[in-house]
Amino acid sequence: MTAPLSLERLRSDVAEVLAEEPGSFADDDNLIDLGLDSIRLMSLATRWREAGFEAGYLDLAQDPTVAAWFHLLEGKR
């Protein structure tokens, strides 16, 4: 496993797939409303699984916010 998944890294990963700046959205914004689609969500899930975090697509899709994902991923490493 790589280094712990920090909130900053999670924001950065999400911003990268959305082609946005990490500060352009709040941690509790619904990322689907901001343009996150299923392909990008799968990309994030794969990236985080490869880093050692159990990030299932369905788990992430249930509550698509940075805050929820950080809580979920921290509990599943």
PDB file of N, CA, C and O in Angstrom:
ATOM      1  N   MET A   1       0.853  -1.181   0.000  1.00  0.00           N
ATOM      2  CA  MET A   1       0.000   0.000   0.000  1.00  0.00           C
ATOM      3  C   MET A   1       0.890   1.232   0.000  1.00  0.00           C
ATOM      4  O   MET A   1       1.954   1.243   0.582  1.00  0.00           O
ATOM      5  N   THR A   2       0.428   2.255  -0.630  1.00  0.00           N
ATOM      6  CA  THR A   2       1.145   3.520  -0.651  1.00  0.00           C
ATOM      7  C   THR A   2       0.828   4.300   0.612  1.00  0.00           C
ATOM      8  O   THR A   2       0.168   3.816   1.509  1.00  0.00           O
ATOM      9  N   ALA A   3       1.265   5.526   0.642  1.00  0.00           N
ATOM     10  CA  ALA A   3       1.011   6.397   1.791  1.00  0.00           C
ATOM     11  C   ALA A   3      -0.491   6.537   2.034  1.00  0.00           C
ATOM     12  O   ALA A   3      -1.292   6.325   1.131  1.00  0.00           O
ATOM     13  N   PRO A   4      -0.862   6.909   3.254  1.00  0.00           N
ATOM     14  CA  PRO A   4      -2.280   7.082   3.563  1.00  0.00           C
ATOM     15  C   PRO A   4      -2.952   8.052   2.583  1.00  0.00           C
ATOM     16  O   PRO A   4      -2.325   8.971   2.073  1.00  0.00           O
ATOM     17  N   LEU A   5      -4.193   7.771   2.325  1.00  0.00           N
ATOM     18  CA  LEU A   5      -4.965   8.632   1.427  1.00  0.00           C
ATOM     19  C   LEU A   5      -5.381   9.869   2.199  1.00  0.00           C
ATOM     20  O   LEU A   5      -6.277   9.820   3.019  1.00  0.00           O
ATOM     21  N   SER A   6      -4.715  10.965   1.930  1.00  0.00           N
ATOM     22  CA  SER A   6      -5.054  12.211   2.608  1.00  0.00           C
ATOM     23  C   SER A   6      -6.251  12.855   1.922  1.00  0.00           C
ATOM     24  O   SER A   6      -6.554  12.569   0.755  1.00  0.00           O
ATOM     25  N   LEU A   7      -6.901  13.730   2.631  1.00  0.00           N
ATOM     26  CA  LEU A   7      -8.015  14.479   2.061  1.00  0.00           C
ATOM     27  C   LEU A   7      -7.537  15.303   0.868  1.00  0.00           C
ATOM     28  O   LEU A   7      -8.227  15.396  -0.151  1.00  0.00           O
ATOM     29  N   GLU A   8      -6.330  15.834   0.951  1.00  0.00           N
ATOM     30  CA  GLU A   8      -5.779  16.621  -0.143  1.00  0.00           C
ATOM     31  C   GLU A   8      -5.552  15.768  -1.385  1.00  0.00           C
ATOM     32  O   GLU A   8      -5.838  16.192  -2.508  1.00  0.00           O
ATOM     33  N   ARG A   9      -5.045  14.553  -1.193  1.00  0.00           N
ATOM     34  CA  ARG A   9      -4.830  13.661  -2.338  1.00  0.00           C
ATOM     35  C   ARG A   9      -6.167  13.275  -2.967  1.00  0.00           C
ATOM     36  O   ARG A   9      -6.304  13.240  -4.190  1.00  0.00           O
ATOM     37  N   LEU A  10      -7.146  12.985  -2.144  1.00  0.00           N
ATOM     38  CA  LEU A  10      -8.461  12.614  -2.655  1.00  0.00           C
ATOM     39  C   LEU A  10      -9.051  13.763  -3.473  1.00  0.00           C
ATOM     40  O   LEU A  10      -9.532  13.547  -4.585  1.00  0.00           O
ATOM     41  N   ARG A  11      -8.982  14.983  -2.936  1.00  0.00           N
ATOM     42  CA  ARG A  11      -9.463  16.160  -3.670  1.00  0.00           C
ATOM     43  C   ARG A  11      -8.731  16.313  -4.995  1.00  0.00           C
ATOM     44  O   ARG A  11      -9.331  16.618  -6.020  1.00  0.00           O
ATOM     45  N   SER A  12      -7.429  16.131  -4.962  1.00  0.00           N
ATOM     46  CA  SER A  12      -6.616  16.270  -6.163  1.00  0.00           C
ATOM     47  C   SER A  12      -6.995  15.223  -7.210  1.00  0.00           C
ATOM     48  O   SER A  12      -7.106  15.537  -8.403  1.00  0.00           O
ATOM     49  N   ASP A  13      -7.185  13.982  -6.791  1.00  0.00           N
ATOM     50  CA  ASP A  13      -7.582  12.920  -7.718  1.00  0.00           C
ATOM     51  C   ASP A  13      -8.936  13.227  -8.347  1.00  0.00           C
ATOM     52  O   ASP A  13      -9.127  13.070  -9.553  1.00  0.00           O
ATOM     53  N   VAL A  14      -9.878  13.673  -7.533  1.00  0.00           N
ATOM     54  CA  VAL A  14     -11.206  14.013  -8.036  1.00  0.00           C
ATOM     55  C   VAL A  14     -11.112  15.201  -8.991  1.00  0.00           C
ATOM     56  O   VAL A  14     -11.699  15.176 -10.077  1.00  0.00           O
ATOM     57  N   ALA A  15     -10.362  16.212  -8.608  1.00  0.00           N
ATOM     58  CA  ALA A  15     -10.215  17.389  -9.468  1.00  0.00           C
ATOM     59  C   ALA A  15      -9.602  17.010 -10.809  1.00  0.00           C
ATOM     60  O   ALA A  15     -10.023  17.518 -11.856  1.00  0.00           O
ATOM     61  N   GLU A  16      -8.651  16.103 -10.794  1.00  0.00           N
ATOM     62  CA  GLU A  16      -8.010  15.677 -12.034  1.00  0.00           C
ATOM     63  C   GLU A  16      -9.021  15.045 -12.996  1.00  0.00           C
ATOM     64  O   GLU A  16      -9.044  15.390 -14.176  1.00  0.00           O
ATOM     65  N   VAL A  17      -9.863  14.139 -12.497  1.00  0.00           N
ATOM     66  CA  VAL A  17     -10.821  13.485 -13.406  1.00  0.00           C
ATOM     67  C   VAL A  17     -11.930  14.436 -13.842  1.00  0.00           C
ATOM     68  O   VAL A  17     -12.539  14.235 -14.888  1.00  0.00           O
ATOM     69  N   LEU A  18     -12.192  15.472 -13.045  1.00  0.00           N
ATOM     70  CA  LEU A  18     -13.207  16.461 -13.420  1.00  0.00           C
ATOM     71  C   LEU A  18     -12.620  17.615 -14.234  1.00  0.00           C
ATOM     72  O   LEU A  18     -13.372  18.480 -14.694  1.00  0.00           O
ATOM     73  N   ALA A  19     -11.300  17.642 -14.387  1.00  0.00           N
ATOM     74  CA  ALA A  19     -10.596  18.739 -15.061  1.00  0.00           C
ATOM     75  C   ALA A  19     -10.923  20.073 -14.400  1.00  0.00           C
ATOM     76  O   ALA A  19     -11.228  21.066 -15.059  1.00  0.00           O
ATOM     77  N   GLU A  20     -10.853  20.068 -13.068  1.00  0.00           N
ATOM     78  CA  GLU A  20     -11.120  21.259 -12.254  1.00  0.00           C
ATOM     79  C   GLU A  20      -9.944  21.477 -11.307  1.00  0.00           C
ATOM     80  O   GLU A  20      -9.089  20.615 -11.141  1.00  0.00           O
ATOM     81  N   GLU A  21      -9.946  22.608 -10.643  1.00  0.00           N
ATOM     82  CA  GLU A  21      -8.977  22.873  -9.582  1.00  0.00           C
ATOM     83  C   GLU A  21      -9.498  22.248  -8.286  1.00  0.00           C
ATOM     84  O   GLU A  21     -10.718  22.265  -8.057  1.00  0.00           O
ATOM     85  N   PRO A  22      -8.622  21.713  -7.431  1.00  0.00           N
ATOM     86  CA  PRO A  22      -9.084  21.084  -6.190  1.00  0.00           C
ATOM     87  C   PRO A  22      -9.926  21.989  -5.294  1.00  0.00           C
ATOM     88  O   PRO A  22     -10.801  21.516  -4.586  1.00  0.00           O
ATOM     89  N   GLY A  23      -9.712  23.277  -5.351  1.00  0.00           N
ATOM     90  CA  GLY A  23     -10.484  24.201  -4.526  1.00  0.00           C
ATOM     91  C   GLY A  23     -11.779  24.680  -5.162  1.00  0.00           C
ATOM     92  O   GLY A  23     -12.495  25.493  -4.577  1.00  0.00           O
ATOM     93  N   SER A  24     -12.106  24.159  -6.327  1.00  0.00           N
ATOM     94  CA  SER A  24     -13.293  24.652  -7.036  1.00  0.00           C
ATOM     95  C   SER A  24     -14.591  23.977  -6.595  1.00  0.00           C
ATOM     96  O   SER A  24     -15.657  24.334  -7.064  1.00  0.00           O
ATOM     97  N   PHE A  25     -14.483  23.007  -5.689  1.00  0.00           N
ATOM     98  CA  PHE A  25     -15.677  22.334  -5.178  1.00  0.00           C
ATOM     99  C   PHE A  25     -15.483  22.056  -3.691  1.00  0.00           C
ATOM    100  O   PHE A  25     -14.356  21.934  -3.208  1.00  0.00           O
ATOM    101  N   ALA A  26     -16.588  21.988  -2.978  1.00  0.00           N
ATOM    102  CA  ALA A  26     -16.551  21.724  -1.536  1.00  0.00           C
ATOM    103  C   ALA A  26     -16.561  20.220  -1.281  1.00  0.00           C
ATOM    104  O   ALA A  26     -16.995  19.436  -2.132  1.00  0.00           O
ATOM    105  N   ASP A  27     -16.107  19.838  -0.113  1.00  0.00           N
ATOM    106  CA  ASP A  27     -16.039  18.426   0.233  1.00  0.00           C
ATOM    107  C   ASP A  27     -17.412  17.764   0.279  1.00  0.00           C
ATOM    108  O   ASP A  27     -17.513  16.552   0.127  1.00  0.00           O
ATOM    109  N   ASP A  28     -18.449  18.544   0.481  1.00  0.00           N
ATOM    110  CA  ASP A  28     -19.790  17.956   0.560  1.00  0.00           C
ATOM    111  C   ASP A  28     -20.621  18.194  -0.706  1.00  0.00           C
ATOM    112  O   ASP A  28     -21.801  17.885  -0.742  1.00  0.00           O
ATOM    113  N   ASP A  29     -19.995  18.718  -1.767  1.00  0.00           N
ATOM    114  CA  ASP A  29     -20.698  18.883  -3.047  1.00  0.00           C
ATOM    115  C   ASP A  29     -20.946  17.515  -3.674  1.00  0.00           C
ATOM    116  O   ASP A  29     -20.078  16.636  -3.646  1.00  0.00           O
ATOM    117  N   ASN A  30     -22.111  17.355  -4.288  1.00  0.00           N
ATOM    118  CA  ASN A  30     -22.419  16.131  -5.014  1.00  0.00           C
ATOM    119  C   ASN A  30     -21.613  16.153  -6.309  1.00  0.00           C
ATOM    120  O   ASN A  30     -21.820  17.007  -7.171  1.00  0.00           O
ATOM    121  N   LEU A  31     -20.695  15.208  -6.439  1.00  0.00           N
ATOM    122  CA  LEU A  31     -19.780  15.213  -7.574  1.00  0.00           C
ATOM    123  C   LEU A  31     -20.461  14.844  -8.883  1.00  0.00           C
ATOM    124  O   LEU A  31     -19.999  15.239  -9.951  1.00  0.00           O
ATOM    125  N   ILE A  32     -21.561  14.139  -8.823  1.00  0.00           N
ATOM    126  CA  ILE A  32     -22.315  13.836 -10.038  1.00  0.00           C
ATOM    127  C   ILE A  32     -22.895  15.126 -10.608  1.00  0.00           C
ATOM    128  O   ILE A  32     -22.882  15.345 -11.814  1.00  0.00           O
ATOM    129  N   ASP A  33     -23.358  15.998  -9.717  1.00  0.00           N
ATOM    130  CA  ASP A  33     -23.866  17.300 -10.164  1.00  0.00           C
ATOM    131  C   ASP A  33     -22.769  18.147 -10.803  1.00  0.00           C
ATOM    132  O   ASP A  33     -23.055  19.046 -11.591  1.00  0.00           O
ATOM    133  N   LEU A  34     -21.515  17.848 -10.467  1.00  0.00           N
ATOM    134  CA  LEU A  34     -20.383  18.605 -11.008  1.00  0.00           C
ATOM    135  C   LEU A  34     -19.787  17.963 -12.256  1.00  0.00           C
ATOM    136  O   LEU A  34     -18.764  18.409 -12.758  1.00  0.00           O
ATOM    137  N   GLY A  35     -20.411  16.886 -12.745  1.00  0.00           N
ATOM    138  CA  GLY A  35     -19.950  16.284 -13.988  1.00  0.00           C
ATOM    139  C   GLY A  35     -19.296  14.921 -13.862  1.00  0.00           C
ATOM    140  O   GLY A  35     -18.838  14.363 -14.864  1.00  0.00           O
ATOM    141  N   LEU A  36     -19.227  14.366 -12.663  1.00  0.00           N
ATOM    142  CA  LEU A  36     -18.646  13.040 -12.508  1.00  0.00           C
ATOM    143  C   LEU A  36     -19.594  12.011 -13.119  1.00  0.00           C
ATOM    144  O   LEU A  36     -20.766  11.947 -12.766  1.00  0.00           O
ATOM    145  N   ASP A  37     -19.082  11.228 -14.047  1.00  0.00           N
ATOM    146  CA  ASP A  37     -19.896  10.187 -14.664  1.00  0.00           C
ATOM    147  C   ASP A  37     -19.361   8.811 -14.259  1.00  0.00           C
ATOM    148  O   ASP A  37     -18.384   8.715 -13.520  1.00  0.00           O
ATOM    149  N   SER A  38     -20.010   7.774 -14.737  1.00  0.00           N
ATOM    150  CA  SER A  38     -19.653   6.418 -14.315  1.00  0.00           C
ATOM    151  C   SER A  38     -18.237   6.031 -14.728  1.00  0.00           C
ATOM    152  O   SER A  38     -17.540   5.343 -13.984  1.00  0.00           O
ATOM    153  N   ILE A  39     -17.795   6.471 -15.876  1.00  0.00           N
ATOM    154  CA  ILE A  39     -16.440   6.143 -16.337  1.00  0.00           C
ATOM    155  C   ILE A  39     -15.398   6.781 -15.425  1.00  0.00           C
ATOM    156  O   ILE A  39     -14.429   6.132 -15.016  1.00  0.00           O
ATOM    157  N   ARG A  40     -15.591   8.028 -15.086  1.00  0.00           N
ATOM    158  CA  ARG A  40     -14.653   8.712 -14.196  1.00  0.00           C
ATOM    159  C   ARG A  40     -14.696   8.108 -12.792  1.00  0.00           C
ATOM    160  O   ARG A  40     -13.667   7.988 -12.126  1.00  0.00           O
ATOM    161  N   LEU A  41     -15.874   7.737 -12.354  1.00  0.00           N
ATOM    162  CA  LEU A  41     -16.002   7.108 -11.038  1.00  0.00           C
ATOM    163  C   LEU A  41     -15.259   5.774 -11.013  1.00  0.00           C
ATOM    164  O   LEU A  41     -14.549   5.469 -10.055  1.00  0.00           O
ATOM    165  N   MET A  42     -15.384   4.989 -12.069  1.00  0.00           N
ATOM    166  CA  MET A  42     -14.647   3.721 -12.144  1.00  0.00           C
ATOM    167  C   MET A  42     -13.141   3.968 -12.166  1.00  0.00           C
ATOM    168  O   MET A  42     -12.378   3.209 -11.573  1.00  0.00           O
ATOM    169  N   SER A  43     -12.731   5.017 -12.835  1.00  0.00           N
ATOM    170  CA  SER A  43     -11.315   5.365 -12.891  1.00  0.00           C
ATOM    171  C   SER A  43     -10.781   5.666 -11.488  1.00  0.00           C
ATOM    172  O   SER A  43      -9.698   5.206 -11.113  1.00  0.00           O
ATOM    173  N   LEU A  44     -11.542   6.435 -10.720  1.00  0.00           N
ATOM    174  CA  LEU A  44     -11.128   6.736  -9.349  1.00  0.00           C
ATOM    175  C   LEU A  44     -11.095   5.478  -8.494  1.00  0.00           C
ATOM    176  O   LEU A  44     -10.144   5.252  -7.731  1.00  0.00           O
ATOM    177  N   ALA A  45     -12.120   4.645  -8.606  1.00  0.00           N
ATOM    178  CA  ALA A  45     -12.179   3.408  -7.826  1.00  0.00           C
ATOM    179  C   ALA A  45     -10.962   2.533  -8.132  1.00  0.00           C
ATOM    180  O   ALA A  45     -10.331   1.986  -7.220  1.00  0.00           O
ATOM    181  N   THR A  46     -10.627   2.425  -9.402  1.00  0.00           N
ATOM    182  CA  THR A  46      -9.466   1.618  -9.802  1.00  0.00           C
ATOM    183  C   THR A  46      -8.177   2.210  -9.261  1.00  0.00           C
ATOM    184  O   THR A  46      -7.321   1.491  -8.724  1.00  0.00           O
ATOM    185  N   ARG A  47      -8.033   3.505  -9.374  1.00  0.00           N
ATOM    186  CA  ARG A  47      -6.826   4.195  -8.883  1.00  0.00           C
ATOM    187  C   ARG A  47      -6.630   3.936  -7.391  1.00  0.00           C
ATOM    188  O   ARG A  47      -5.529   3.615  -6.941  1.00  0.00           O
ATOM    189  N   TRP A  48      -7.704   4.058  -6.635  1.00  0.00           N
ATOM    190  CA  TRP A  48      -7.588   3.893  -5.187  1.00  0.00           C
ATOM    191  C   TRP A  48      -7.418   2.432  -4.794  1.00  0.00           C
ATOM    192  O   TRP A  48      -6.696   2.126  -3.853  1.00  0.00           O
ATOM    193  N   ARG A  49      -8.030   1.508  -5.522  1.00  0.00           N
ATOM    194  CA  ARG A  49      -7.812   0.081  -5.250  1.00  0.00           C
ATOM    195  C   ARG A  49      -6.356  -0.274  -5.494  1.00  0.00           C
ATOM    196  O   ARG A  49      -5.749  -1.014  -4.721  1.00  0.00           O
ATOM    197  N   GLU A  50      -5.793   0.230  -6.575  1.00  0.00           N
ATOM    198  CA  GLU A  50      -4.383  -0.039  -6.884  1.00  0.00           C
ATOM    199  C   GLU A  50      -3.445   0.548  -5.838  1.00  0.00           C
ATOM    200  O   GLU A  50      -2.324   0.075  -5.676  1.00  0.00           O
ATOM    201  N   ALA A  51      -3.901   1.563  -5.136  1.00  0.00           N
ATOM    202  CA  ALA A  51      -3.106   2.166  -4.062  1.00  0.00           C
ATOM    203  C   ALA A  51      -3.334   1.455  -2.728  1.00  0.00           C
ATOM    204  O   ALA A  51      -2.770   1.839  -1.716  1.00  0.00           O
ATOM    205  N   GLY A  52      -4.194   0.418  -2.734  1.00  0.00           N
ATOM    206  CA  GLY A  52      -4.393  -0.368  -1.517  1.00  0.00           C
ATOM    207  C   GLY A  52      -5.655  -0.062  -0.748  1.00  0.00           C
ATOM    208  O   GLY A  52      -5.819  -0.544   0.371  1.00  0.00           O
ATOM    209  N   PHE A  53      -6.541   0.709  -1.330  1.00  0.00           N
ATOM    210  CA  PHE A  53      -7.791   1.048  -0.648  1.00  0.00           C
ATOM    211  C   PHE A  53      -8.938   0.312  -1.320  1.00  0.00           C
ATOM    212  O   PHE A  53      -8.997   0.234  -2.544  1.00  0.00           O
ATOM    213  N   GLU A  54      -9.825  -0.231  -0.518  1.00  0.00           N
ATOM    214  CA  GLU A  54     -10.974  -0.932  -1.064  1.00  0.00           C
ATOM    215  C   GLU A  54     -12.039   0.087  -1.450  1.00  0.00           C
ATOM    216  O   GLU A  54     -12.839   0.509  -0.632  1.00  0.00           O
ATOM    217  N   ALA A  55     -12.004   0.449  -2.706  1.00  0.00           N
ATOM    218  CA  ALA A  55     -12.916   1.474  -3.209  1.00  0.00           C
ATOM    219  C   ALA A  55     -13.821   0.859  -4.258  1.00  0.00           C
ATOM    220  O   ALA A  55     -13.514   0.892  -5.441  1.00  0.00           O
ATOM    221  N   GLY A  56     -14.900   0.264  -3.826  1.00  0.00           N
ATOM    222  CA  GLY A  56     -15.830  -0.320  -4.771  1.00  0.00           C
ATOM    223  C   GLY A  56     -16.671   0.739  -5.450  1.00  0.00           C
ATOM    224  O   GLY A  56     -17.068   1.727  -4.833  1.00  0.00           O
ATOM    225  N   TYR A  57     -16.924   0.517  -6.725  1.00  0.00           N
ATOM    226  CA  TYR A  57     -17.711   1.457  -7.510  1.00  0.00           C
ATOM    227  C   TYR A  57     -19.060   1.740  -6.849  1.00  0.00           C
ATOM    228  O   TYR A  57     -19.460   2.895  -6.714  1.00  0.00           O
ATOM    229  N   LEU A  58     -19.764   0.706  -6.442  1.00  0.00           N
ATOM    230  CA  LEU A  58     -21.089   0.897  -5.843  1.00  0.00           C
ATOM    231  C   LEU A  58     -21.009   1.637  -4.511  1.00  0.00           C
ATOM    232  O   LEU A  58     -21.875   2.453  -4.204  1.00  0.00           O
ATOM    233  N   ASP A  59     -19.974   1.353  -3.733  1.00  0.00           N
ATOM    234  CA  ASP A  59     -19.793   2.073  -2.464  1.00  0.00           C
ATOM    235  C   ASP A  59     -19.616   3.567  -2.712  1.00  0.00           C
ATOM    236  O   ASP A  59     -20.204   4.400  -2.022  1.00  0.00           O
ATOM    237  N   LEU A  60     -18.801   3.898  -3.700  1.00  0.00           N
ATOM    238  CA  LEU A  60     -18.547   5.305  -4.014  1.00  0.00           C
ATOM    239  C   LEU A  60     -19.780   5.979  -4.597  1.00  0.00           C
ATOM    240  O   LEU A  60     -20.057   7.143  -4.297  1.00  0.00           O
ATOM    241  N   ALA A  61     -20.524   5.259  -5.406  1.00  0.00           N
ATOM    242  CA  ALA A  61     -21.696   5.839  -6.068  1.00  0.00           C
ATOM    243  C   ALA A  61     -22.820   6.160  -5.090  1.00  0.00           C
ATOM    244  O   ALA A  61     -23.643   7.040  -5.363  1.00  0.00           O
ATOM    245  N   GLN A  62     -22.858   5.498  -3.949  1.00  0.00           N
ATOM    246  CA  GLN A  62     -23.943   5.720  -2.991  1.00  0.00           C
ATOM    247  C   GLN A  62     -23.947   7.122  -2.410  1.00  0.00           C
ATOM    248  O   GLN A  62     -25.013   7.673  -2.130  1.00  0.00           O
ATOM    249  N   ASP A  63     -22.785   7.687  -2.190  1.00  0.00           N
ATOM    250  CA  ASP A  63     -22.691   9.031  -1.609  1.00  0.00           C
ATOM    251  C   ASP A  63     -21.517   9.744  -2.280  1.00  0.00           C
ATOM    252  O   ASP A  63     -20.409   9.761  -1.744  1.00  0.00           O
ATOM    253  N   PRO A  64     -21.733  10.314  -3.461  1.00  0.00           N
ATOM    254  CA  PRO A  64     -20.633  10.862  -4.260  1.00  0.00           C
ATOM    255  C   PRO A  64     -20.154  12.240  -3.813  1.00  0.00           C
ATOM    256  O   PRO A  64     -20.330  13.242  -4.504  1.00  0.00           O
ATOM    257  N   THR A  65     -19.550  12.275  -2.634  1.00  0.00           N
ATOM    258  CA  THR A  65     -18.928  13.507  -2.142  1.00  0.00           C
ATOM    259  C   THR A  65     -17.523  13.178  -1.666  1.00  0.00           C
ATOM    260  O   THR A  65     -17.242  12.042  -1.262  1.00  0.00           O
ATOM    261  N   VAL A  66     -16.651  14.147  -1.696  1.00  0.00           N
ATOM    262  CA  VAL A  66     -15.284  13.949  -1.214  1.00  0.00           C
ATOM    263  C   VAL A  66     -15.295  13.557   0.269  1.00  0.00           C
ATOM    264  O   VAL A  66     -14.580  12.641   0.680  1.00  0.00           O
ATOM    265  N   ALA A  67     -16.114  14.217   1.055  1.00  0.00           N
ATOM    266  CA  ALA A  67     -16.164  13.925   2.491  1.00  0.00           C
ATOM    267  C   ALA A  67     -16.589  12.486   2.752  1.00  0.00           C
ATOM    268  O   ALA A  67     -15.975  11.789   3.580  1.00  0.00           O
ATOM    269  N   ALA A  68     -17.620  12.021   2.072  1.00  0.00           N
ATOM    270  CA  ALA A  68     -18.095  10.649   2.261  1.00  0.00           C
ATOM    271  C   ALA A  68     -17.041   9.647   1.809  1.00  0.00           C
ATOM    272  O   ALA A  68     -16.819   8.625   2.458  1.00  0.00           O
ATOM    273  N   TRP A  69     -16.406   9.920   0.688  1.00  0.00           N
ATOM    274  CA  TRP A  69     -15.395   9.004   0.184  1.00  0.00           C
ATOM    275  C   TRP A  69     -14.194   8.933   1.107  1.00  0.00           C
ATOM    276  O   TRP A  69     -13.642   7.862   1.325  1.00  0.00           O
ATOM    277  N   PHE A  70     -13.785  10.057   1.646  1.00  0.00           N
ATOM    278  CA  PHE A  70     -12.650  10.050   2.565  1.00  0.00           C
ATOM    279  C   PHE A  70     -12.982   9.187   3.789  1.00  0.00           C
ATOM    280  O   PHE A  70     -12.179   8.348   4.197  1.00  0.00           O
ATOM    281  N   HIS A  71     -14.151   9.367   4.334  1.00  0.00           N
ATOM    282  CA  HIS A  71     -14.581   8.575   5.487  1.00  0.00           C
ATOM    283  C   HIS A  71     -14.634   7.094   5.121  1.00  0.00           C
ATOM    284  O   HIS A  71     -14.150   6.233   5.863  1.00  0.00           O
ATOM    285  N   LEU A  72     -15.193   6.770   3.983  1.00  0.00           N
ATOM    286  CA  LEU A  72     -15.307   5.394   3.520  1.00  0.00           C
ATOM    287  C   LEU A  72     -13.943   4.753   3.324  1.00  0.00           C
ATOM    288  O   LEU A  72     -13.673   3.651   3.814  1.00  0.00           O
ATOM    289  N   LEU A  73     -13.072   5.434   2.618  1.00  0.00           N
ATOM    290  CA  LEU A  73     -11.757   4.872   2.309  1.00  0.00           C
ATOM    291  C   LEU A  73     -10.871   4.733   3.536  1.00  0.00           C
ATOM    292  O   LEU A  73     -10.124   3.766   3.650  1.00  0.00           O
ATOM    293  N   GLU A  74     -10.955   5.670   4.436  1.00  0.00           N
ATOM    294  CA  GLU A  74     -10.165   5.557   5.661  1.00  0.00           C
ATOM    295  C   GLU A  74     -10.608   4.349   6.487  1.00  0.00           C
ATOM    296  O   GLU A  74      -9.797   3.724   7.139  1.00  0.00           O
ATOM    297  N   GLY A  75     -11.873   4.028   6.430  1.00  0.00           N
ATOM    298  CA  GLY A  75     -12.389   2.886   7.175  1.00  0.00           C
ATOM    299  C   GLY A  75     -12.127   1.555   6.502  1.00  0.00           C
ATOM    300  O   GLY A  75     -12.276   0.511   7.134  1.00  0.00           O
ATOM    301  N   LYS A  76     -11.703   1.547   5.239  1.00  0.00           N
ATOM    302  CA  LYS A  76     -11.537   0.309   4.490  1.00  0.00           C
ATOM    303  C   LYS A  76     -10.114   0.022   4.096  1.00  0.00           C
ATOM    304  O   LYS A  76      -9.865  -0.813   3.240  1.00  0.00           O
ATOM    305  N   ARG A  77      -9.145   0.653   4.680  1.00  0.00           N
ATOM    306  CA  ARG A  77      -7.779   0.335   4.267  1.00  0.00           C
ATOM    307  C   ARG A  77      -7.165  -0.710   5.134  1.00  0.00           C
ATOM    308  O   ARG A  77      -7.665  -1.167   6.090  1.00  0.00           O
TER     309      ARG A  77
END
